[in-house]
XYZ file of C-alpha atoms in Angstrom:
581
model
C 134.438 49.176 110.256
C 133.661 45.509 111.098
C 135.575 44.689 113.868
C 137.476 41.649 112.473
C 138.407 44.095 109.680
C 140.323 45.817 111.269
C 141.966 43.496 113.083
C 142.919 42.082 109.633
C 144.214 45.544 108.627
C 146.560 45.895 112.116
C 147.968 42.552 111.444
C 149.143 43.125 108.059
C 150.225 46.519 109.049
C 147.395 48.616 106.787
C 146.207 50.603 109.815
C 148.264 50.866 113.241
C 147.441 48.926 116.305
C 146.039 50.902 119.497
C 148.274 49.423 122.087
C 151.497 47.415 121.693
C 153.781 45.718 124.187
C 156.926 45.718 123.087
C 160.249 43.557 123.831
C 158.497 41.410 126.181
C 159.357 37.759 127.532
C 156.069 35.862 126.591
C 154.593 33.056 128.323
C 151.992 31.277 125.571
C 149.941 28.838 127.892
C 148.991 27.357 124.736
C 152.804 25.677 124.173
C 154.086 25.536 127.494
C 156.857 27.942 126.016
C 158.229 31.244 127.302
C 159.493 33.107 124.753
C 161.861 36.029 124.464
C 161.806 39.398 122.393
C 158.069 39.147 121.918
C 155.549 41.625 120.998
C 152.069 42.141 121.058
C 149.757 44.687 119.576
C 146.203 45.441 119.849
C 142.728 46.693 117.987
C 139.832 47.913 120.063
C 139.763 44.709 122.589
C 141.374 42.280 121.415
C 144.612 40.909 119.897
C 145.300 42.092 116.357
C 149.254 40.349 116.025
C 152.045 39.280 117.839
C 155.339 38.150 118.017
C 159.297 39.263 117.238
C 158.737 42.212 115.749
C 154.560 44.102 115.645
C 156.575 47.381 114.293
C 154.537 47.275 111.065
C 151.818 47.519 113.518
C 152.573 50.473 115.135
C 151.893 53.986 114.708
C 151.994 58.004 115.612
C 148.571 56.707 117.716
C 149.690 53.913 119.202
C 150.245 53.436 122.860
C 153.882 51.450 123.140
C 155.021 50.040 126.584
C 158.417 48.354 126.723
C 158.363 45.636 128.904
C 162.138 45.578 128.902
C 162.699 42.159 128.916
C 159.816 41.572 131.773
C 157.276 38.728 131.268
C 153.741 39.052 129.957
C 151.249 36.687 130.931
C 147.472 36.071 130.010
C 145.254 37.987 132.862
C 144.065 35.844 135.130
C 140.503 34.163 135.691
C 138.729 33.035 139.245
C 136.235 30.452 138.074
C 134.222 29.894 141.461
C 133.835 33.389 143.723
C 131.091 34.852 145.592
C 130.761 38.567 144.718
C 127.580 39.188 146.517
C 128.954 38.876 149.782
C 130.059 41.631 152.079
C 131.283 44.088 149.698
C 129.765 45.910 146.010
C 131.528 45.101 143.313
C 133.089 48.626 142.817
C 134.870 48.094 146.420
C 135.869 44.968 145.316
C 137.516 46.031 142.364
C 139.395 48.638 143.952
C 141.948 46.045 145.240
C 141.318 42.751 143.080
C 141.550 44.479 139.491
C 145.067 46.214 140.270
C 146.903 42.173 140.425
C 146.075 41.031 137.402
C 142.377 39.096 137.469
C 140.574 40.662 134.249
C 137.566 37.626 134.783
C 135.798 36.394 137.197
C 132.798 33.953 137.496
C 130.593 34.286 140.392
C 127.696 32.599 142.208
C 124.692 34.172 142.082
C 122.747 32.176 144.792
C 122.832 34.391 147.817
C 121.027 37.648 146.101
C 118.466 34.743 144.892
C 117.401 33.245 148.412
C 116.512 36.616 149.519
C 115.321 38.975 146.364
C 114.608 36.294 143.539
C 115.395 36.545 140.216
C 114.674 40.632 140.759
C 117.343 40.587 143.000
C 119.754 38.447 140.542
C 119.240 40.350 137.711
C 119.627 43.600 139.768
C 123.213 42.041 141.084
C 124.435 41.207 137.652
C 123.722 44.566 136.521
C 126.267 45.824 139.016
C 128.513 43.562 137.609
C 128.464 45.422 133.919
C 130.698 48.144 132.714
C 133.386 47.193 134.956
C 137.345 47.539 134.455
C 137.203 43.672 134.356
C 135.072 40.786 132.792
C 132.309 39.080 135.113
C 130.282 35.975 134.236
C 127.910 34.006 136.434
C 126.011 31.129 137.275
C 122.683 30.384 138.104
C 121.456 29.579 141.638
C 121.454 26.040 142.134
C 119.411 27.050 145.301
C 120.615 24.047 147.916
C 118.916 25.229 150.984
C 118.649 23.850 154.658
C 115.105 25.370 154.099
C 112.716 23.203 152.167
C 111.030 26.209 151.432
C 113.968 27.979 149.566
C 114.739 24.679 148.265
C 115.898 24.695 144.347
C 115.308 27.306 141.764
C 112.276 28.167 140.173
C 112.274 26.746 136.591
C 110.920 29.776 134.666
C 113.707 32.083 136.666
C 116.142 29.271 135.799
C 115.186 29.675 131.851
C 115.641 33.295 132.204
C 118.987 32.780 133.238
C 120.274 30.274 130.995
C 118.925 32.649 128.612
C 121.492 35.549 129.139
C 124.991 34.984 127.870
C 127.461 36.084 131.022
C 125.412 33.023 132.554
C 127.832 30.339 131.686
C 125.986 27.468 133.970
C 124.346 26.275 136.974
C 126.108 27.217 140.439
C 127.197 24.799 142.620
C 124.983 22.274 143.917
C 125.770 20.053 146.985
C 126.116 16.584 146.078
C 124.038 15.595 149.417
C 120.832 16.856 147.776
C 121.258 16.094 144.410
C 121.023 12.288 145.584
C 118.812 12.716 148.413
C 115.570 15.450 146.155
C 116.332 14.113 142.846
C 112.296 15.375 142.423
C 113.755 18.807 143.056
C 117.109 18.997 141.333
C 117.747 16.837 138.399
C 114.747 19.036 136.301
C 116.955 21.914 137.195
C 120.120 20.054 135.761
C 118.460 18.923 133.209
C 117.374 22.184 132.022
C 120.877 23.328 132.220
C 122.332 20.828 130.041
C 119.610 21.355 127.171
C 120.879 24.617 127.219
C 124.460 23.332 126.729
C 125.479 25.312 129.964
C 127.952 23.520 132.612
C 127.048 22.452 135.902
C 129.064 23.266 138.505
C 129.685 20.917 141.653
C 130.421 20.383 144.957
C 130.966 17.315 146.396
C 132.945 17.586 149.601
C 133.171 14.287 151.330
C 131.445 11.785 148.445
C 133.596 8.936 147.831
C 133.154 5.274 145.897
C 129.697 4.793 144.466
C 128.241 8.469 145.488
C 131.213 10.101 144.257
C 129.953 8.147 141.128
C 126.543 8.804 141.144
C 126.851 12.899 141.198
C 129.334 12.575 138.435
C 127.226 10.609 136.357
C 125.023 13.634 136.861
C 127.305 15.620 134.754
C 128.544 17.664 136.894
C 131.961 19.538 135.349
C 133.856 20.652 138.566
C 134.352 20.777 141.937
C 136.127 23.183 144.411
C 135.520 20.792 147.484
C 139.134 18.380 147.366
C 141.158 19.114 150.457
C 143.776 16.164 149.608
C 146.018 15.643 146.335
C 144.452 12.013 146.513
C 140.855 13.258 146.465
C 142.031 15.438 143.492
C 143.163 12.612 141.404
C 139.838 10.790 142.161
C 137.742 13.803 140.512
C 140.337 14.013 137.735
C 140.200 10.297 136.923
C 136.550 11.011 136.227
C 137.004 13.880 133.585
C 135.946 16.603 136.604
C 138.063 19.578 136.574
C 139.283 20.614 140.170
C 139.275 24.104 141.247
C 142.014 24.092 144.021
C 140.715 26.663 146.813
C 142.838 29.184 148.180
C 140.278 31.368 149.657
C 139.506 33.211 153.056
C 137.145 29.902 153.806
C 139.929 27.236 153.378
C 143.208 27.201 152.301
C 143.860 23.660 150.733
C 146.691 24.681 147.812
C 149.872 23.662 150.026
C 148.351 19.926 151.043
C 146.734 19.515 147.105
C 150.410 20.705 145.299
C 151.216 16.945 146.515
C 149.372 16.670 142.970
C 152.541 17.643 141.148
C 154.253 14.907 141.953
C 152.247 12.182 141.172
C 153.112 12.480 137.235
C 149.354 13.489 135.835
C 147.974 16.142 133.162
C 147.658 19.457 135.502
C 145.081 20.746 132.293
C 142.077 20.180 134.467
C 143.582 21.774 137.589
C 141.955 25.110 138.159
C 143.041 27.885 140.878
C 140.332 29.573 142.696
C 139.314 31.722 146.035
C 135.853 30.499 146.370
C 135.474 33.746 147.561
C 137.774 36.203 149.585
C 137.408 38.082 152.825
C 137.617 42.273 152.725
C 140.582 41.666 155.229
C 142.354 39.453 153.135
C 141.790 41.429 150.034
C 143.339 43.982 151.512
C 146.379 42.439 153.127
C 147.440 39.714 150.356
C 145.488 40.462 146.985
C 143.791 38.284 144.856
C 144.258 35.563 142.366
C 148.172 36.957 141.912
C 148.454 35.523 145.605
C 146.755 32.200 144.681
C 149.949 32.104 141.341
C 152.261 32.964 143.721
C 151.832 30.791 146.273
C 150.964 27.675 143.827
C 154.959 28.648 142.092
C 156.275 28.635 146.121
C 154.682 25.198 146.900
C 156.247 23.780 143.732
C 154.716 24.340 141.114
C 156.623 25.003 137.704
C 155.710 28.876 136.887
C 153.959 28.164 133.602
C 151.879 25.404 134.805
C 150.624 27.794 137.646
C 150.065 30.401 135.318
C 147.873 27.590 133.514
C 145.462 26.934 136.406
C 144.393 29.903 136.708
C 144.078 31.290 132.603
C 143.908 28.485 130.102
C 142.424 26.324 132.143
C 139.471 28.127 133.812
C 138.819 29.550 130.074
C 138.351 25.851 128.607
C 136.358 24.749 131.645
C 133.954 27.362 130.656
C 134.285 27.004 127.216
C 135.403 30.775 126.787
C 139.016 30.099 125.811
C 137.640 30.990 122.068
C 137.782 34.672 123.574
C 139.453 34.357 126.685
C 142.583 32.501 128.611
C 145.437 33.065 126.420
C 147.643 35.822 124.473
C 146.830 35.275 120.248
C 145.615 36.817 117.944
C 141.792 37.478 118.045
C 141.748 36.721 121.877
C 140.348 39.358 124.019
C 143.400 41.688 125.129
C 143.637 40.409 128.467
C 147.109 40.623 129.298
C 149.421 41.436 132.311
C 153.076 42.541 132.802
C 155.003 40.760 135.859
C 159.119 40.886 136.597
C 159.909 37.092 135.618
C 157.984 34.208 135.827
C 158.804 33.228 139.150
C 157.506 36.635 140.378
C 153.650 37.241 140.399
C 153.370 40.843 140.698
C 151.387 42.917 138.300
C 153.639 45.597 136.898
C 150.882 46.526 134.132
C 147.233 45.032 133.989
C 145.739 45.535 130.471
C 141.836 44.450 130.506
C 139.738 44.088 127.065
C 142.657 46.284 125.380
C 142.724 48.979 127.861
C 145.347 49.982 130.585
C 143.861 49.249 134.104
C 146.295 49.394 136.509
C 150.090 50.290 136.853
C 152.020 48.881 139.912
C 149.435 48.628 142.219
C 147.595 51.537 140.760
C 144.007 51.807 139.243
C 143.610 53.733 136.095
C 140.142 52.971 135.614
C 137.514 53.079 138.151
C 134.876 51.059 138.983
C 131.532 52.151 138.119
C 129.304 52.284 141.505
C 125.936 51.300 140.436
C 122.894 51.802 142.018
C 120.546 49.447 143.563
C 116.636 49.230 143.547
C 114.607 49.867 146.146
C 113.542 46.514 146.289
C 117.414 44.931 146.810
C 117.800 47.854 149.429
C 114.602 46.510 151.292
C 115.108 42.663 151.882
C 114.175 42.522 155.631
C 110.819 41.604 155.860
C 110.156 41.099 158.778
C 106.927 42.912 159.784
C 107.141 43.601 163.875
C 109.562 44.490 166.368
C 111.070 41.034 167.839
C 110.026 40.163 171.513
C 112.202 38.797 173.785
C 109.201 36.064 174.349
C 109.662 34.643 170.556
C 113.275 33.066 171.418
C 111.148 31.169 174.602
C 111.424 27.010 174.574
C 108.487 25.834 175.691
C 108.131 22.331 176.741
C 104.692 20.576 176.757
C 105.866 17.126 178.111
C 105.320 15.408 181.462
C 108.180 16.099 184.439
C 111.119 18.747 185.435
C 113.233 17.522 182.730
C 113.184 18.006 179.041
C 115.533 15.781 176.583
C 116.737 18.087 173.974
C 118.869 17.960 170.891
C 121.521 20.528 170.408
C 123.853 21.773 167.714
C 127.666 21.171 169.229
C 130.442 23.164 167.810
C 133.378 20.795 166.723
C 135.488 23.207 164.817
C 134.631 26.992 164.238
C 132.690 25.651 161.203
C 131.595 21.978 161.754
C 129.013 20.715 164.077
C 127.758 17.582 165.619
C 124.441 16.857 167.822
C 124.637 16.436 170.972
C 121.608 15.315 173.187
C 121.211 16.819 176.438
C 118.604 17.079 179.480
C 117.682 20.417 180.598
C 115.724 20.926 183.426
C 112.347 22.625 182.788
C 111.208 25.931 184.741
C 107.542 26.985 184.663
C 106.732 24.873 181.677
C 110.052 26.320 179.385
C 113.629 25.010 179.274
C 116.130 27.415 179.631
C 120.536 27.755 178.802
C 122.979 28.343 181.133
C 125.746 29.910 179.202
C 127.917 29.005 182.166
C 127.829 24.762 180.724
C 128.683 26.919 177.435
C 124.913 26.736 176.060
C 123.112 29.463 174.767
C 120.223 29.810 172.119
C 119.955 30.390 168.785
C 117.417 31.249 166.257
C 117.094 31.504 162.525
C 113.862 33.488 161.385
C 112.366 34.117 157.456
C 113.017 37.717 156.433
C 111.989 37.085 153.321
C 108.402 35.767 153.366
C 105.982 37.755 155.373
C 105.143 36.397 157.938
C 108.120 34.098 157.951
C 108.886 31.628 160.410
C 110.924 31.418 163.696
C 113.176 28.320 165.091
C 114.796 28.622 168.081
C 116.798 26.161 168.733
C 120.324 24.996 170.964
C 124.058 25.362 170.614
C 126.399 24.570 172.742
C 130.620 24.979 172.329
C 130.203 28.825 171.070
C 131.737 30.235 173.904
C 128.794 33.177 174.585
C 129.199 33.933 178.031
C 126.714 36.652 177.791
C 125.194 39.561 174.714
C 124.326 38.118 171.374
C 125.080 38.293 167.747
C 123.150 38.283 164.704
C 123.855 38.848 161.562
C 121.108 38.981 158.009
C 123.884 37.458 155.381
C 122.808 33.847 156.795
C 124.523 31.408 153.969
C 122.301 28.972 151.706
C 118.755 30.567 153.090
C 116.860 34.416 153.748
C 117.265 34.272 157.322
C 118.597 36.115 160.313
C 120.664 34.382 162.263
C 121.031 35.154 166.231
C 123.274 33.426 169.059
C 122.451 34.804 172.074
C 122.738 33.717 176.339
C 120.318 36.662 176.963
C 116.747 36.718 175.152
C 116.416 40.355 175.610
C 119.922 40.848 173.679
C 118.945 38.488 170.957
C 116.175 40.667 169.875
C 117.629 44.043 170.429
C 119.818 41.969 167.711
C 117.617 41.543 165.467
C 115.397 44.704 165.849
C 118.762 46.502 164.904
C 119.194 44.632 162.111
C 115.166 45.558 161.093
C 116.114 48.694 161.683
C 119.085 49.168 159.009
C 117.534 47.068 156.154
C 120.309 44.374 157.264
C 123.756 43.477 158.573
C 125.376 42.141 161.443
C 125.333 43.477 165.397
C 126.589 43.001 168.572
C 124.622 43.487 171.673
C 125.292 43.801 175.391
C 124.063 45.011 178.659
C 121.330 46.690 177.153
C 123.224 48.355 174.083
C 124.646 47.558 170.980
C 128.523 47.389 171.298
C 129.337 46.956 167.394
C 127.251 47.058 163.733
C 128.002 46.697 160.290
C 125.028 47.793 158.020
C 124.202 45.300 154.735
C 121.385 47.362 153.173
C 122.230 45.977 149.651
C 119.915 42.555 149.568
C 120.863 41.834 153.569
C 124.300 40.935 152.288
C 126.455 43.929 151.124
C 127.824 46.795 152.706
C 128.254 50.219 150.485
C 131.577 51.224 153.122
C 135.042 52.120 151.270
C 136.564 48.815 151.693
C 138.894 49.910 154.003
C 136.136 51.041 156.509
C 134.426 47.946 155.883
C 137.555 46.051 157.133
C 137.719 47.966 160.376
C 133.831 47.461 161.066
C 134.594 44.205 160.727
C 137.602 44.134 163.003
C 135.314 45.834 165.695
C 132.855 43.098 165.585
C 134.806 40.379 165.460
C 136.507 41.974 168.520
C 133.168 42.337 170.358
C 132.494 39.066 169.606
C 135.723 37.932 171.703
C 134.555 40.083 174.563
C 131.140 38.392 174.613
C 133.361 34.600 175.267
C 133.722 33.647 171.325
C 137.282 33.036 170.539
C 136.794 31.806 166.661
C 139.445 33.041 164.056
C 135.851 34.442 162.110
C 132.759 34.867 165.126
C 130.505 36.315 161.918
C 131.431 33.512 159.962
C 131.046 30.456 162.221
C 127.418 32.525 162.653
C 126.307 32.738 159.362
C 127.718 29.581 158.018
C 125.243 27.750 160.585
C 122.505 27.790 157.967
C 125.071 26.322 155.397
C 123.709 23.538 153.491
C 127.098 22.139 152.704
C 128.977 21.634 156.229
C 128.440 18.501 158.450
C 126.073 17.944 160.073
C 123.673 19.539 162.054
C 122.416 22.981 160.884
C 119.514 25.214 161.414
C 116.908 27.325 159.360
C 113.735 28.637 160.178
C 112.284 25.698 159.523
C 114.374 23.371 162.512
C 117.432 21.526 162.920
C 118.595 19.859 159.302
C 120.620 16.968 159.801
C 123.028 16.100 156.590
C 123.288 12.606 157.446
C 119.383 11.712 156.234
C 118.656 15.305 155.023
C 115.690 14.872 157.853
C 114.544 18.239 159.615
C 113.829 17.700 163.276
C 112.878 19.493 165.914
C 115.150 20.839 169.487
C 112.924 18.466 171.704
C 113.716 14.851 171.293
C 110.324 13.141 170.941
């Protein structure tokens, strides 16, 4: 039977419904209202009828919950998260589909820098048959590397092609102004296919905030201030307020409530979550709950992250809200004032029950190719982390990434004396080495560069999820160390290690592109506990050691980053060398 048949036939009470929710308190993010003694009843997956009474509805087959007076709410939606990172997407859903999220829309960038669109396509594929709803964008590709700069344009149309790609990812404002040549074809090509593109324009302001708008880009997750909110609203951008393990900008943006503007463009999202923080506070159910405890009103939370995110995408035709021939999407909390997930219904069926998955997540396995994204062809030497210096006298002056916060940077120029024709750290002034090198590209290149401010006293770190580009990273005050390092990582087809006096102290194997561990979540947590805690012992006291590491390739954070290719300073978008000519 067609499928809006029947839907007809529940509604006017020819054939029962499958599931109905009965005696419910309903929140319609459509009115604003919340409405008591409410019912809704369902065909298949979606939304055959509702409201006082769906008895006609209902049959001997029907599934009937009474909500008892409890309040049901549209599932919700993160519009910006990063899936590929850390864990699959079966360990993932272990712990996010049991609050309430029934759709999610995820970069697909990191997969892209290191497997291509192989390695995308292989990554959505994990993402089907799942308890809950994924979508996707395409890589953007905004690299520190000018060789893993932009997307390919034929991977691009292949993309755009597919219909859970709903846009282009987020690209940084910085190099959307400063390669038009590379990235305004790839907009372009986006917009003819009437897909969104997604933004990210942390720190552009006046006439540059202006420019990338006029780009047409939709959104951005990147406001840290209710002021800077109101500037991207003013300009018909939606804002996705983060609330992620990253940053945590909800409590200083809620000042947007009381400055008496239309919340309809205000979006809640993670921008991705840690394992740890999965585990401990939940997912988007958190980012509701805390949005109602700084203030604001319960439906207009529920709003930012449901209707909202749906009409952003241009999926509220399916998705976003509870009515008839919407997707069955649809979640069961106390009262409105109390975000916790008493029943999770996703595309019509029952997913979770307090806390509780019903349906498991398919694990789905990878290609050998995804499995087999370190490429790099020899055992690393101690030797390739050397400086040499070919200039005149016993001094060399040097440029060197600083560490400001556990995630910004500065340069800093220094003068290092030069030994037998190489300049060498002293991790007692707090400066060590570090190196980014190609495992993608065979051969691919090595920089070794300078950082000073990380606190390495002695060992090394490295780690193969290196944001924004397909590179190792390594810190290291011993040489030796640095490539036992990376020769581990070689070793386990990627992931992140710990070395000292001669051994390695901690590991987490990646195998899955470089980038995702197949651990039970919970195993993955204390792996990642036991690095971050050999970290400290090495002289790194950052919240996150692995992610001030990997996020020094970022092509997003001021200023001064690295990638195989040098040091890539934001300010001019230039790529320099260590040695200061």
């Amino acid at each position: 039977m067609n499928q809006y048949q029947k839907l007809i036939d529940v509604a006017l009470g020819r054939t029962p419904g499958d599931l109905a929710i009965v005696n419910a308190r309903l929140l319609n993010v459509y009115t604003g209202e919340l409405l008591d003694e409410q019912s809704v009843c369902t065909s298949n997956e979606r939304i055959a009828c509702m409201g006082p009474d769906v008895g006609y509805a209902i049959g001997n087959g029907t599934t009937v919950i009474d909500a008892g007076g409890a309040t049901l709410i549209p599932g919700f939606i993160d519009g910006h998260a990063h899936v590929a990172s850390s864990f699959t997407a079966g360990e993932f859903l272990r712990y996010a589909a049991t609050g309430g999220t029934t759709t999610i829309v995820t970069e697909t960038f990191e997969p892209y820098a290191v497997a291509g669109i192989a390695g995308v396509l292989d990554f959505l594929a994990s993402l089907k048959d799942q308890p809950i709803k994924f979508f996707a964008t395409a890589p953007a590709m905004v690299s520190t590397s000018r060789a893993a700069m932009g997307i390919d344009l034929a991977d691009l149309e292949t993309l755009l092609a597919r219909e859970e790609i709903v846009g282009l990812g987020e690209s940084y404002w910085q190099a959307v102004l400063q390669n038009p040549d590379v990235f305004l074809p790839i907009l372009a090509k986006t917009t003819a296919h009437r897909k969104l593109l997604e933004g990210h324009s942390a720190g552009a302001r006046g006439n540059k905030l202006q420019a990338y708008a006029a780009c047409g880009v939709s959104s951005c997750h990147e406001p840290i201030k209710a002021e800077e909110v109101l500037d991207r609203l003013r300009l018909g951008i939606y804002v996705m307020v983060r609330e992620g393990s990253i940053r945590r900008d909800l409590a200083e943006i809620a000042r947007i409530k009381d400055m008496v503007v239309d919340t309809r463009r205000l979006i809640l999202t993670t921008d991705g979550i840690s394992p740890a923080d999965l585990m401990a506070m939940g997912y988007m159910e958190y980012l509701v709950q805390k949005a109602i405890d700084c203030g604001f009103d319960p439906v207009t939370a529920v709003q930012m992250a449901t209707l909202n995110v749906a009409e952003h995408f241009g999926l509220d035709d399916r998705i976003g809200g509870i009515a008839p021939g919407k997707t069955a999407d649809l979640v069961l909390i106390p009262d409105p004032q109390t975000i916790r997930a008493m029943v999770v219904v996703s595309s019509g069926r029952i997913i979770a029950r307090d806390g509780n998955l019903e349906v498991a997540p398919r694990k789905h396995a990878f290609t050998a190719a995804s499995l087999n994204t370190i490429r790099i062809p020899k055992t690393v030497e101690p030797s390739d982390f050397g400086l040499p210096f070919n200039g005149d006298g016993d001094t060399a002056a040097c440029r060197a990434i600083e560490m400001v916060t556990d995630l910004v940077t500065r340069e800093v120029r220094l003068d290092l004396p030069v030994t037998d024709g190489e300049v060498h750290t002293d991790s007692a002034d707090d400066l060590v080495k570090i190196a980014a090198i190609d495992r993608a590209t065979v051969p691919g290149k090595c920089f070794t560069g300078l950082i000073k401010g990380f606190g390495m006293q002695s060992g090394a770190m490295a780690c193969s999820a290196a944001w924004d580009t397909s590179c190792v990273i390594v810190v290291g005050a011993d040489e030796t160390e640095m490539s036992r390092c990376v020769n581990r990582i070689r070793e386990m087809h990627g992931g992140a290690v710990v070395c000292d006096a001669g051994r390695v102290v901690a590991e987490l194997a990646m195998p899955v592109f470089g980038l995702i561990s197949e651990l039970p979540l919970e195993e993955l947590v204390a792996r990642l506990k036991t690095i971050q805690q050999a970290a400290a012992d090495l002289g790194v006291s950052f919240p996150d050691p692995l992610l001030t590491l990997i996020a020094l390739t970022g092509a997003a954070i001021p200023f001064l980053r690295i990638c195989e290719e040098g040091l890539v300073n934001f300010k001019d978008g230039r790529t320099v060398d260590w040695v200061i000519d």
